[in-house]
mmCIF file with all atom_site columns, C-alpha atoms in Angstrom:
data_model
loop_
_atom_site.group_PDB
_atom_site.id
_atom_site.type_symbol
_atom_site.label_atom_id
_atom_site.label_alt_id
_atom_site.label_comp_id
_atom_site.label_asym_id
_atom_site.label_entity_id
_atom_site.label_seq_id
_atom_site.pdbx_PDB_ins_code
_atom_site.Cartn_x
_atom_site.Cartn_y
_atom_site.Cartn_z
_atom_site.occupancy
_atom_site.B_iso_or_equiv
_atom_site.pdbx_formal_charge
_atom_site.auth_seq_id
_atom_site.auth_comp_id
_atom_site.auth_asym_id
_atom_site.auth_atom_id
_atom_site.pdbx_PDB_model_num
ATOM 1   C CA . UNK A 1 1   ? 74.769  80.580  82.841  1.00 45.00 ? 1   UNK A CA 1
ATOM 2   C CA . UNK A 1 2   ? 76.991  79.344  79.762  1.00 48.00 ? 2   UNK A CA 1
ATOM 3   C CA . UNK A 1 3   ? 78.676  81.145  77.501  1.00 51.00 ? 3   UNK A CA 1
ATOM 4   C CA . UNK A 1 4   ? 77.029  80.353  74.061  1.00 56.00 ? 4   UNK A CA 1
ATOM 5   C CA . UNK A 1 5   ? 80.295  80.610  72.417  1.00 59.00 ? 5   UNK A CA 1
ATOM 6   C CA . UNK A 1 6   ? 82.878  78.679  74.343  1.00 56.00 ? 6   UNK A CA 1
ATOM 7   C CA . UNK A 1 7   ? 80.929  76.779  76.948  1.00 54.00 ? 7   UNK A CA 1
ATOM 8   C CA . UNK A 1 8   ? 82.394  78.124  79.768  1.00 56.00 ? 8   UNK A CA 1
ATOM 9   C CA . UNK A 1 9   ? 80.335  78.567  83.339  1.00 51.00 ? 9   UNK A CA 1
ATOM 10  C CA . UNK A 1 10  ? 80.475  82.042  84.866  1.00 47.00 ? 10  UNK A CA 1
ATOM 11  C CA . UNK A 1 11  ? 80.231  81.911  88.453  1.00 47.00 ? 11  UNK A CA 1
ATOM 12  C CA . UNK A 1 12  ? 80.418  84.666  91.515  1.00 46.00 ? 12  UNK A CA 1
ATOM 13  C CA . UNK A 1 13  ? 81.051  84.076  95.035  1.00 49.00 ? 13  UNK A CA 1
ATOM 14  C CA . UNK A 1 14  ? 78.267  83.109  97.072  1.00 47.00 ? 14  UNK A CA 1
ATOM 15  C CA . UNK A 1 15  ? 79.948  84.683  100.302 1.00 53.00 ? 15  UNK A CA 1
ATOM 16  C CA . UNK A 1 16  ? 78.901  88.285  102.169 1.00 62.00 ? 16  UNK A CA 1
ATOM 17  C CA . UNK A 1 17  ? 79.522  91.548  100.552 1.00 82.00 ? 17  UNK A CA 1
ATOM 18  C CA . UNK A 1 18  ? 82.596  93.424  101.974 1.00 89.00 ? 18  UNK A CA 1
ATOM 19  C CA . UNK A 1 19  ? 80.621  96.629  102.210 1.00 91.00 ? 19  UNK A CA 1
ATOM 20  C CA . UNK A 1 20  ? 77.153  98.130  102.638 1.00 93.00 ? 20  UNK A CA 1
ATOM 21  C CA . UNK A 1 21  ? 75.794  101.069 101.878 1.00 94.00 ? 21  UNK A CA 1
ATOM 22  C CA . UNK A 1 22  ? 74.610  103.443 104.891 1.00 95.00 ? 22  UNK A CA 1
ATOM 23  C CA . UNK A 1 23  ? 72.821  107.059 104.877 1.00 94.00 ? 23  UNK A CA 1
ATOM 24  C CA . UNK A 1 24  ? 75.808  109.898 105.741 1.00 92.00 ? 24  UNK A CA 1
ATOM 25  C CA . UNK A 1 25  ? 73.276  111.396 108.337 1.00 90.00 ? 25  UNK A CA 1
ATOM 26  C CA . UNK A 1 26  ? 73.297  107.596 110.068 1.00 94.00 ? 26  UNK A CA 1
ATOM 27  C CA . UNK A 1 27  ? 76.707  107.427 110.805 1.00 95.00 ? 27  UNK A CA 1
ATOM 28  C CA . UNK A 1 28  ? 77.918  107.646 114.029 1.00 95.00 ? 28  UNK A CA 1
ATOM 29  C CA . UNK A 1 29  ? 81.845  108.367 116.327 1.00 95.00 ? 29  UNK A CA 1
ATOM 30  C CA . UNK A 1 30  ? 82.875  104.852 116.837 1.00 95.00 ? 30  UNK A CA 1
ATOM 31  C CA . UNK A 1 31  ? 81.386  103.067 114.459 1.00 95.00 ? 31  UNK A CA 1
ATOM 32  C CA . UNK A 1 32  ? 83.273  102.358 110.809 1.00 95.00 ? 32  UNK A CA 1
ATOM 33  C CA . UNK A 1 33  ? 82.774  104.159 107.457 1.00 95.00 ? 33  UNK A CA 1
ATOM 34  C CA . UNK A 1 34  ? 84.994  104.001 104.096 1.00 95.00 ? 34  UNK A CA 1
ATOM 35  C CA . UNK A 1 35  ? 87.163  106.070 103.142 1.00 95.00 ? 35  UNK A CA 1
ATOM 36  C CA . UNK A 1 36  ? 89.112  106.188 99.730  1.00 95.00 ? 36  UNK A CA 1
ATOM 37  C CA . UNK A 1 37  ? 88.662  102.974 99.562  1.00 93.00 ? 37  UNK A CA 1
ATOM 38  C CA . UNK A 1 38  ? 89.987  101.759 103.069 1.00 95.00 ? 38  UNK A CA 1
ATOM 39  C CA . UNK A 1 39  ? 87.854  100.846 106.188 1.00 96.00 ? 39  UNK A CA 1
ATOM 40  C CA . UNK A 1 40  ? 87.887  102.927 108.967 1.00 95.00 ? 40  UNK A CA 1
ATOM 41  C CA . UNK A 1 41  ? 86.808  103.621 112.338 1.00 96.00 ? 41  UNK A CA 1
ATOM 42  C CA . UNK A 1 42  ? 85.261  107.122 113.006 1.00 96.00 ? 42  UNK A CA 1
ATOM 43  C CA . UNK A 1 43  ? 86.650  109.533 115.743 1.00 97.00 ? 43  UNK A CA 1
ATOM 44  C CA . UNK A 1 44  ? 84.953  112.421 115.010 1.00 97.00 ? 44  UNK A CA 1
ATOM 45  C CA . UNK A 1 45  ? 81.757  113.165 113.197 1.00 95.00 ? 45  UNK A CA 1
ATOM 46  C CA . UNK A 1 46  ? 80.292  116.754 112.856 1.00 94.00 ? 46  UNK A CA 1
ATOM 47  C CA . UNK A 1 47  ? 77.452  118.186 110.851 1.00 92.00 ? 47  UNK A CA 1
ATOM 48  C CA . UNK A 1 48  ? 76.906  121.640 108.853 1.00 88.00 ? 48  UNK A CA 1
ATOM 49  C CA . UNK A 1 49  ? 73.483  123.878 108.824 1.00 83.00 ? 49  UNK A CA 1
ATOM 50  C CA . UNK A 1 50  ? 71.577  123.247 105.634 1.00 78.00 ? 50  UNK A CA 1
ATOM 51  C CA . UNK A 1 51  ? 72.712  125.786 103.369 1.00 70.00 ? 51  UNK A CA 1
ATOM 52  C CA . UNK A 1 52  ? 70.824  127.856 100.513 1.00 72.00 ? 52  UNK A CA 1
ATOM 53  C CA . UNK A 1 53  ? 71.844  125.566 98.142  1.00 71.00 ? 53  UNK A CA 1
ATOM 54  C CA . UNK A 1 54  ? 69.771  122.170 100.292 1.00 77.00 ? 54  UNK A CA 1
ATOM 55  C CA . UNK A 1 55  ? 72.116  119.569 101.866 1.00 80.00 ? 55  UNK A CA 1
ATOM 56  C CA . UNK A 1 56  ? 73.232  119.358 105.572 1.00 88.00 ? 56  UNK A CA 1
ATOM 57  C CA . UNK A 1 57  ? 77.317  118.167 105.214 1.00 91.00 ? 57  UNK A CA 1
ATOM 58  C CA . UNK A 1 58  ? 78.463  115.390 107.369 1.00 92.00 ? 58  UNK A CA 1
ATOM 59  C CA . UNK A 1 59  ? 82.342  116.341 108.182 1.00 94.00 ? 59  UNK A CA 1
ATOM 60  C CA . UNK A 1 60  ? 83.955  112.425 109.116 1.00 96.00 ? 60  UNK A CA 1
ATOM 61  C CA . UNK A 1 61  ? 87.221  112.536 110.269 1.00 97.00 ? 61  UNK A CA 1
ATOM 62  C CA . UNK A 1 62  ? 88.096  108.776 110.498 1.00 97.00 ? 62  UNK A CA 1
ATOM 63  C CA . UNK A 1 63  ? 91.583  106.298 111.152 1.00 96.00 ? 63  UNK A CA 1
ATOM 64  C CA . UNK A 1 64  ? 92.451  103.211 108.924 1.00 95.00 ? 64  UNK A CA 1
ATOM 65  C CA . UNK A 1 65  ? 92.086  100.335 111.336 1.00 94.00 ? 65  UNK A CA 1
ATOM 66  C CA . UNK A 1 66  ? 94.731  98.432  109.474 1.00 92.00 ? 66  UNK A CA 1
ATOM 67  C CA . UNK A 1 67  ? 97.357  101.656 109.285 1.00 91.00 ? 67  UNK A CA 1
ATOM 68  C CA . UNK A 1 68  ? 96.267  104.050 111.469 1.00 91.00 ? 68  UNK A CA 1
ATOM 69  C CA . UNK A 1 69  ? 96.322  106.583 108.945 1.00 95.00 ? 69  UNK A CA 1
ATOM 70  C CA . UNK A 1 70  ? 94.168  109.893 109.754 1.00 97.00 ? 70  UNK A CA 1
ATOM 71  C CA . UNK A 1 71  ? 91.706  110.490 106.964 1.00 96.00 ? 71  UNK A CA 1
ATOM 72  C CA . UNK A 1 72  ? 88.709  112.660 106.113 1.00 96.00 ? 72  UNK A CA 1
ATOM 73  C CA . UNK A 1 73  ? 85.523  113.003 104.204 1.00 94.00 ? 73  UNK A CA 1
ATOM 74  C CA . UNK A 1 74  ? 83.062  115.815 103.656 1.00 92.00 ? 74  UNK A CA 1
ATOM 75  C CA . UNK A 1 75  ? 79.428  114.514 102.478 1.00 91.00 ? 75  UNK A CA 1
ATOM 76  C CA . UNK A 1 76  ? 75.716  114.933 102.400 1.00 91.00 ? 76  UNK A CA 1
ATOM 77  C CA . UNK A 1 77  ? 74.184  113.524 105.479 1.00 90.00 ? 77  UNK A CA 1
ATOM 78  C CA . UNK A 1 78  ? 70.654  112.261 102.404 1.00 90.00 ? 78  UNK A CA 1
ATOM 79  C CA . UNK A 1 79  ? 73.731  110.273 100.591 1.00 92.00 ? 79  UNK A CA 1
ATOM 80  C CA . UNK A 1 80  ? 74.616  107.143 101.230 1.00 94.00 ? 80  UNK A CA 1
ATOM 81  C CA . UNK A 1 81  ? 78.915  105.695 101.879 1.00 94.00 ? 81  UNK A CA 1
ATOM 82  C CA . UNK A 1 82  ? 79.847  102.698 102.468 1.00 95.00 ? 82  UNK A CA 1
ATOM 83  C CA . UNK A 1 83  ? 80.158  100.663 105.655 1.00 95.00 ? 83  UNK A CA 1
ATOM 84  C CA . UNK A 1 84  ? 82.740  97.671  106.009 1.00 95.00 ? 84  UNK A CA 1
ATOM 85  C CA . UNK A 1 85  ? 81.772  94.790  107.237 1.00 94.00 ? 85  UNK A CA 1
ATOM 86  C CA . UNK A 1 86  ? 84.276  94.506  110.194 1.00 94.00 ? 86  UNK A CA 1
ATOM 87  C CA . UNK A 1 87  ? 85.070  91.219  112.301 1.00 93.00 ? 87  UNK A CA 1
ATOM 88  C CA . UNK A 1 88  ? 86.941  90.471  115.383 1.00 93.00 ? 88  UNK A CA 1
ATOM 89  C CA . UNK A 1 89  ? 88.405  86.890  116.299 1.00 93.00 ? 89  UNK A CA 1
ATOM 90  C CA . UNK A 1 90  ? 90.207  85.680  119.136 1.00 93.00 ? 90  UNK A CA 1
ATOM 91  C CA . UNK A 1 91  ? 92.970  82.989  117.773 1.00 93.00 ? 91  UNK A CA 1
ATOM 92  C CA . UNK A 1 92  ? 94.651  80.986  120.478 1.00 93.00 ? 92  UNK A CA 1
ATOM 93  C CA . UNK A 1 93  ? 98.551  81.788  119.773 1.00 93.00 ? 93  UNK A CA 1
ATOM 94  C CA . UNK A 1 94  ? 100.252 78.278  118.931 1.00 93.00 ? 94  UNK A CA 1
ATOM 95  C CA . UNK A 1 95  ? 103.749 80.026  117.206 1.00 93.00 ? 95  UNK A CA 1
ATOM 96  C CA . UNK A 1 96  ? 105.643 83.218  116.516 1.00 91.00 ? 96  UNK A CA 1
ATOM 97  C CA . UNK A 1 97  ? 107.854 81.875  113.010 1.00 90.00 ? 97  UNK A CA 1
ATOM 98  C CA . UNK A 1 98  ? 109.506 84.274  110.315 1.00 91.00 ? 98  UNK A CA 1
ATOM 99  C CA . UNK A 1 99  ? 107.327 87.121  111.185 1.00 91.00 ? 99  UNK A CA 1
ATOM 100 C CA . UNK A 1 100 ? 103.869 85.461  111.142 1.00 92.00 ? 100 UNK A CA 1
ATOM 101 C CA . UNK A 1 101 ? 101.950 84.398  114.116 1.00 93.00 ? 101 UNK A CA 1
ATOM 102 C CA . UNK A 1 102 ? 100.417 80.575  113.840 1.00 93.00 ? 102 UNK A CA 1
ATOM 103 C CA . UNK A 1 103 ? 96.904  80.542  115.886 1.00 93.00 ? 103 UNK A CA 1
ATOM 104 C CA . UNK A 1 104 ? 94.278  77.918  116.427 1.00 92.00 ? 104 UNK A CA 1
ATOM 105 C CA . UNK A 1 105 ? 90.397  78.651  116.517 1.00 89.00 ? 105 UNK A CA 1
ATOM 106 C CA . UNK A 1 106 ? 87.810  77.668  118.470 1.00 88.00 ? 106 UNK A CA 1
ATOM 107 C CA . UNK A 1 107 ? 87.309  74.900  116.553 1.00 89.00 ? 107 UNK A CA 1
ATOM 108 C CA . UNK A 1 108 ? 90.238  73.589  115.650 1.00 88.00 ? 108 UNK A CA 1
ATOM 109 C CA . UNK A 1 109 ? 91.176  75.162  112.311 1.00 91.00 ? 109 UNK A CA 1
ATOM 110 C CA . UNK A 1 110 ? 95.098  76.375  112.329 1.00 93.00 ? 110 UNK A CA 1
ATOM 111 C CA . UNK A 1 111 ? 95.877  79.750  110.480 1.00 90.00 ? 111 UNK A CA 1
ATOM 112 C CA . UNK A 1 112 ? 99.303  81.102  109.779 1.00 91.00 ? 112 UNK A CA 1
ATOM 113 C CA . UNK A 1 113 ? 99.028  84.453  107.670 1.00 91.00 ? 113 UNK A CA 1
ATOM 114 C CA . UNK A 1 114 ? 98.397  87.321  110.268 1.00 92.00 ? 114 UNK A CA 1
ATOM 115 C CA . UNK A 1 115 ? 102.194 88.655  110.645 1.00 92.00 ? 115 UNK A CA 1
ATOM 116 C CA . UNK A 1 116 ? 103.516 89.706  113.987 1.00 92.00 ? 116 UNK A CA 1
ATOM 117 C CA . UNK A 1 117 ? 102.119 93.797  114.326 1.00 91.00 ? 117 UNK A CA 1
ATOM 118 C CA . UNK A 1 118 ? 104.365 96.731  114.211 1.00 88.00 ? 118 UNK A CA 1
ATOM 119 C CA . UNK A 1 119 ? 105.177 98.843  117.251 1.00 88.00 ? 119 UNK A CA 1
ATOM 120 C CA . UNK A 1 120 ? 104.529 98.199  120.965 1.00 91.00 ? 120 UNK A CA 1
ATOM 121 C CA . UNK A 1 121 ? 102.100 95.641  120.447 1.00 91.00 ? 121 UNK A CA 1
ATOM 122 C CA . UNK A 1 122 ? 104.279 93.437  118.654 1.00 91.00 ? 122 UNK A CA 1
ATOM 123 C CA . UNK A 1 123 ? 107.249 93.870  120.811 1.00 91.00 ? 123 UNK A CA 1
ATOM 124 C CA . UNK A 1 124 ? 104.662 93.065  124.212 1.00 92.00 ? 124 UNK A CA 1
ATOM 125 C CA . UNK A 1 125 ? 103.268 89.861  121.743 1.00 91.00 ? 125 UNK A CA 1
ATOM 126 C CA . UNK A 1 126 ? 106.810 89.028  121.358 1.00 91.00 ? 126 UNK A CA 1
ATOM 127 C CA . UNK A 1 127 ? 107.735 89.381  124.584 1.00 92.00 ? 127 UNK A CA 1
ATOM 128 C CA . UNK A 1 128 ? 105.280 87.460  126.523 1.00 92.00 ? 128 UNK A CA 1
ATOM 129 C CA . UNK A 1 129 ? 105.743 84.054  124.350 1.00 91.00 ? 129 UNK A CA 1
ATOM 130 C CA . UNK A 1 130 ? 108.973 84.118  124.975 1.00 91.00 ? 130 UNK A CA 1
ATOM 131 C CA . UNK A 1 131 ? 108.262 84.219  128.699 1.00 91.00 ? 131 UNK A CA 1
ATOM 132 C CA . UNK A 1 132 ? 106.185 81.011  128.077 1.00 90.00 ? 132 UNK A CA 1
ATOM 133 C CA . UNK A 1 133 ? 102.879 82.645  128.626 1.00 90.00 ? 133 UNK A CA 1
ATOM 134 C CA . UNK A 1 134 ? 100.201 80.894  127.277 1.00 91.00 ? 134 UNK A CA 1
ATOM 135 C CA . UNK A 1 135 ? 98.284  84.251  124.846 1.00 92.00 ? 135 UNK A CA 1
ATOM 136 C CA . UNK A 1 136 ? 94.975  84.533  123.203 1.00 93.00 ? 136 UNK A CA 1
ATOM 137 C CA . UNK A 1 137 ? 95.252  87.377  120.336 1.00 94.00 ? 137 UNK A CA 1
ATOM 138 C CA . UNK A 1 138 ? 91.976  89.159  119.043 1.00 94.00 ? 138 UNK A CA 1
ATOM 139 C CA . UNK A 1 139 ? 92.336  89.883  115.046 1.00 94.00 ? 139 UNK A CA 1
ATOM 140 C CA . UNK A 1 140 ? 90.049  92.084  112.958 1.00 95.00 ? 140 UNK A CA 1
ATOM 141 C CA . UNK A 1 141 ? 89.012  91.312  109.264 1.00 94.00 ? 141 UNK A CA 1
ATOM 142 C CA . UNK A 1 142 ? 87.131  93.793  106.657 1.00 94.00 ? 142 UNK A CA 1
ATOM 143 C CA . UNK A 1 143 ? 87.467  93.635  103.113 1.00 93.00 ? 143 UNK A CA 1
ATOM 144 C CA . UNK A 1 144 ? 89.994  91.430  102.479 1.00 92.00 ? 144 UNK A CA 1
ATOM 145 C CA . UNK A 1 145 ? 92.931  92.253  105.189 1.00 93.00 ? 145 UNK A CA 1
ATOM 146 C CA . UNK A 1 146 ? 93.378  90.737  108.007 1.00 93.00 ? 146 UNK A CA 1
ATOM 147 C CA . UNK A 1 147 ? 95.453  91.976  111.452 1.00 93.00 ? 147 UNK A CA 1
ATOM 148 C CA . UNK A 1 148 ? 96.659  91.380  114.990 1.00 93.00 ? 148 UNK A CA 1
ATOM 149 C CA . UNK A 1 149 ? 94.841  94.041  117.575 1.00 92.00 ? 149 UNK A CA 1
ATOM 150 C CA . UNK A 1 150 ? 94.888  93.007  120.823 1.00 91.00 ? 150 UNK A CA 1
ATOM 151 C CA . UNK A 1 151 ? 96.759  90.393  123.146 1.00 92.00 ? 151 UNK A CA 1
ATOM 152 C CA . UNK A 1 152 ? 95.864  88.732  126.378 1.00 91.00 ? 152 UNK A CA 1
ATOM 153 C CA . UNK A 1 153 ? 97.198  85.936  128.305 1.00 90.00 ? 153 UNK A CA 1
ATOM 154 C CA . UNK A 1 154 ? 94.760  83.099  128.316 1.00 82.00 ? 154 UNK A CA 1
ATOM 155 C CA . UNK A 1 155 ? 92.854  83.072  131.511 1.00 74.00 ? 155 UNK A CA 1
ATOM 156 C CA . UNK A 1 156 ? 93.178  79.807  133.253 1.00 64.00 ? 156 UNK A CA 1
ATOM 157 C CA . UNK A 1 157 ? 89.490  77.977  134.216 1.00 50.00 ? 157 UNK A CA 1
ATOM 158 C CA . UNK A 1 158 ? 90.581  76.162  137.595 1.00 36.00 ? 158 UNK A CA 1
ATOM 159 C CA . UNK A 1 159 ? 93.367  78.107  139.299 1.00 40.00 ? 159 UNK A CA 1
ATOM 160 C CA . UNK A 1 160 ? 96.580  76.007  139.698 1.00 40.00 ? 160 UNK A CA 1
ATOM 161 C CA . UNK A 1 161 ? 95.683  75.764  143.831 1.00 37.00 ? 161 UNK A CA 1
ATOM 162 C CA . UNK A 1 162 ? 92.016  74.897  143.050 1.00 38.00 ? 162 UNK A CA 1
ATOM 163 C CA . UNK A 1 163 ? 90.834  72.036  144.192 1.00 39.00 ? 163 UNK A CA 1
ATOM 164 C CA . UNK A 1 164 ? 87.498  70.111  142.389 1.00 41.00 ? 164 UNK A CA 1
ATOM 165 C CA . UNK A 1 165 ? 85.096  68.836  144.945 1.00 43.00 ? 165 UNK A CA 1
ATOM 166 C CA . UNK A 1 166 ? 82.664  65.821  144.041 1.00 47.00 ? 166 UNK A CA 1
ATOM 167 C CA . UNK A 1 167 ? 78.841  67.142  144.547 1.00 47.00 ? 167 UNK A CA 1
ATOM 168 C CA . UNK A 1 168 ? 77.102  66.960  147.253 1.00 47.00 ? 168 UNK A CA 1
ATOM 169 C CA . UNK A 1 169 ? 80.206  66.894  149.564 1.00 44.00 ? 169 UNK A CA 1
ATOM 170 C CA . UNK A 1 170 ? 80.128  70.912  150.847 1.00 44.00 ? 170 UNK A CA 1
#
């Protein structure tokens, strides 16, 4: 709609929500929940009795997926909190340049801002290009961030010893 007084077009994005809202009681371990406002994966989930004063408590103990970080949240299984929506890719690794890795969909599309991951799983990434290993790396996306979780070398269709046979010649 326009804006009587300087004409201007208001417009919001047209794409998927980053969250939705889920009942407390609904949650389960392993699936994702947020927490001060970061998305996380849930390792332990517990419930209290209800108490004189009504509400069963829901105690979440949950770990950033992007940092790792260990956090907690104590709430009423009849409210609701907020689930991210939570995506995992696998990127064909083309490049490994000034700490971002360059990757190529299934379709086609390149994509060069997921940086190289921290710790062991960086080092093995880092590692196995360098040995000339061809690697397919899975990232995970929710609300907004993006990063590298997983790495596997690219499993080859036809063995290098394999032979193809016409049909019907068995």
């Amino acid at each position: 709609m326009a804006d009587n007084e300087t004409g201007e077009y208001h417009t919001s994005d047209a794409g998927a929500s980053l969250t939705y809202p889920l009942q407390c009681g609904n949650l389960k371990k392993g699936g994702y929940c947020v927490i001060k406002d970061r998305p996380c994966k849930i390792v332990e989930y517990t419930t209290s009795k209800t108490g004189k004063h009504g509400h069963a408590k829901a105690h979440i103990v949950a770990i950033d997926i992007f940092t790792n970080k260990k956090l907690e949240e104590l709430c009423p299984t009849s409210h609701n909190m907020d689930v991210p929506n939570v995506s995992r890719t696998e990127f064909q690794l083309i490049d490994i340049s000034d700490g971002f890795l360059s990757l190529l969909d299934d379709k086609g599309q390149e994509k060069s801002d997921v940086p190289v991951p921290n710790g062991d799983l960086g080092t093995q990434l880092e590692q196995q290009f360098a040995d000339g290993k061809d690697l397919m790396v899975s990232i995970i996306a929710s609300m907004g961030e993006e990063a590298c979780v997983g790495v596997k070398e690219t499993p080859e269709r036809f063995g290098r010893s394999s032979t193809v046979m016409p049909c019907g010649t068995h």
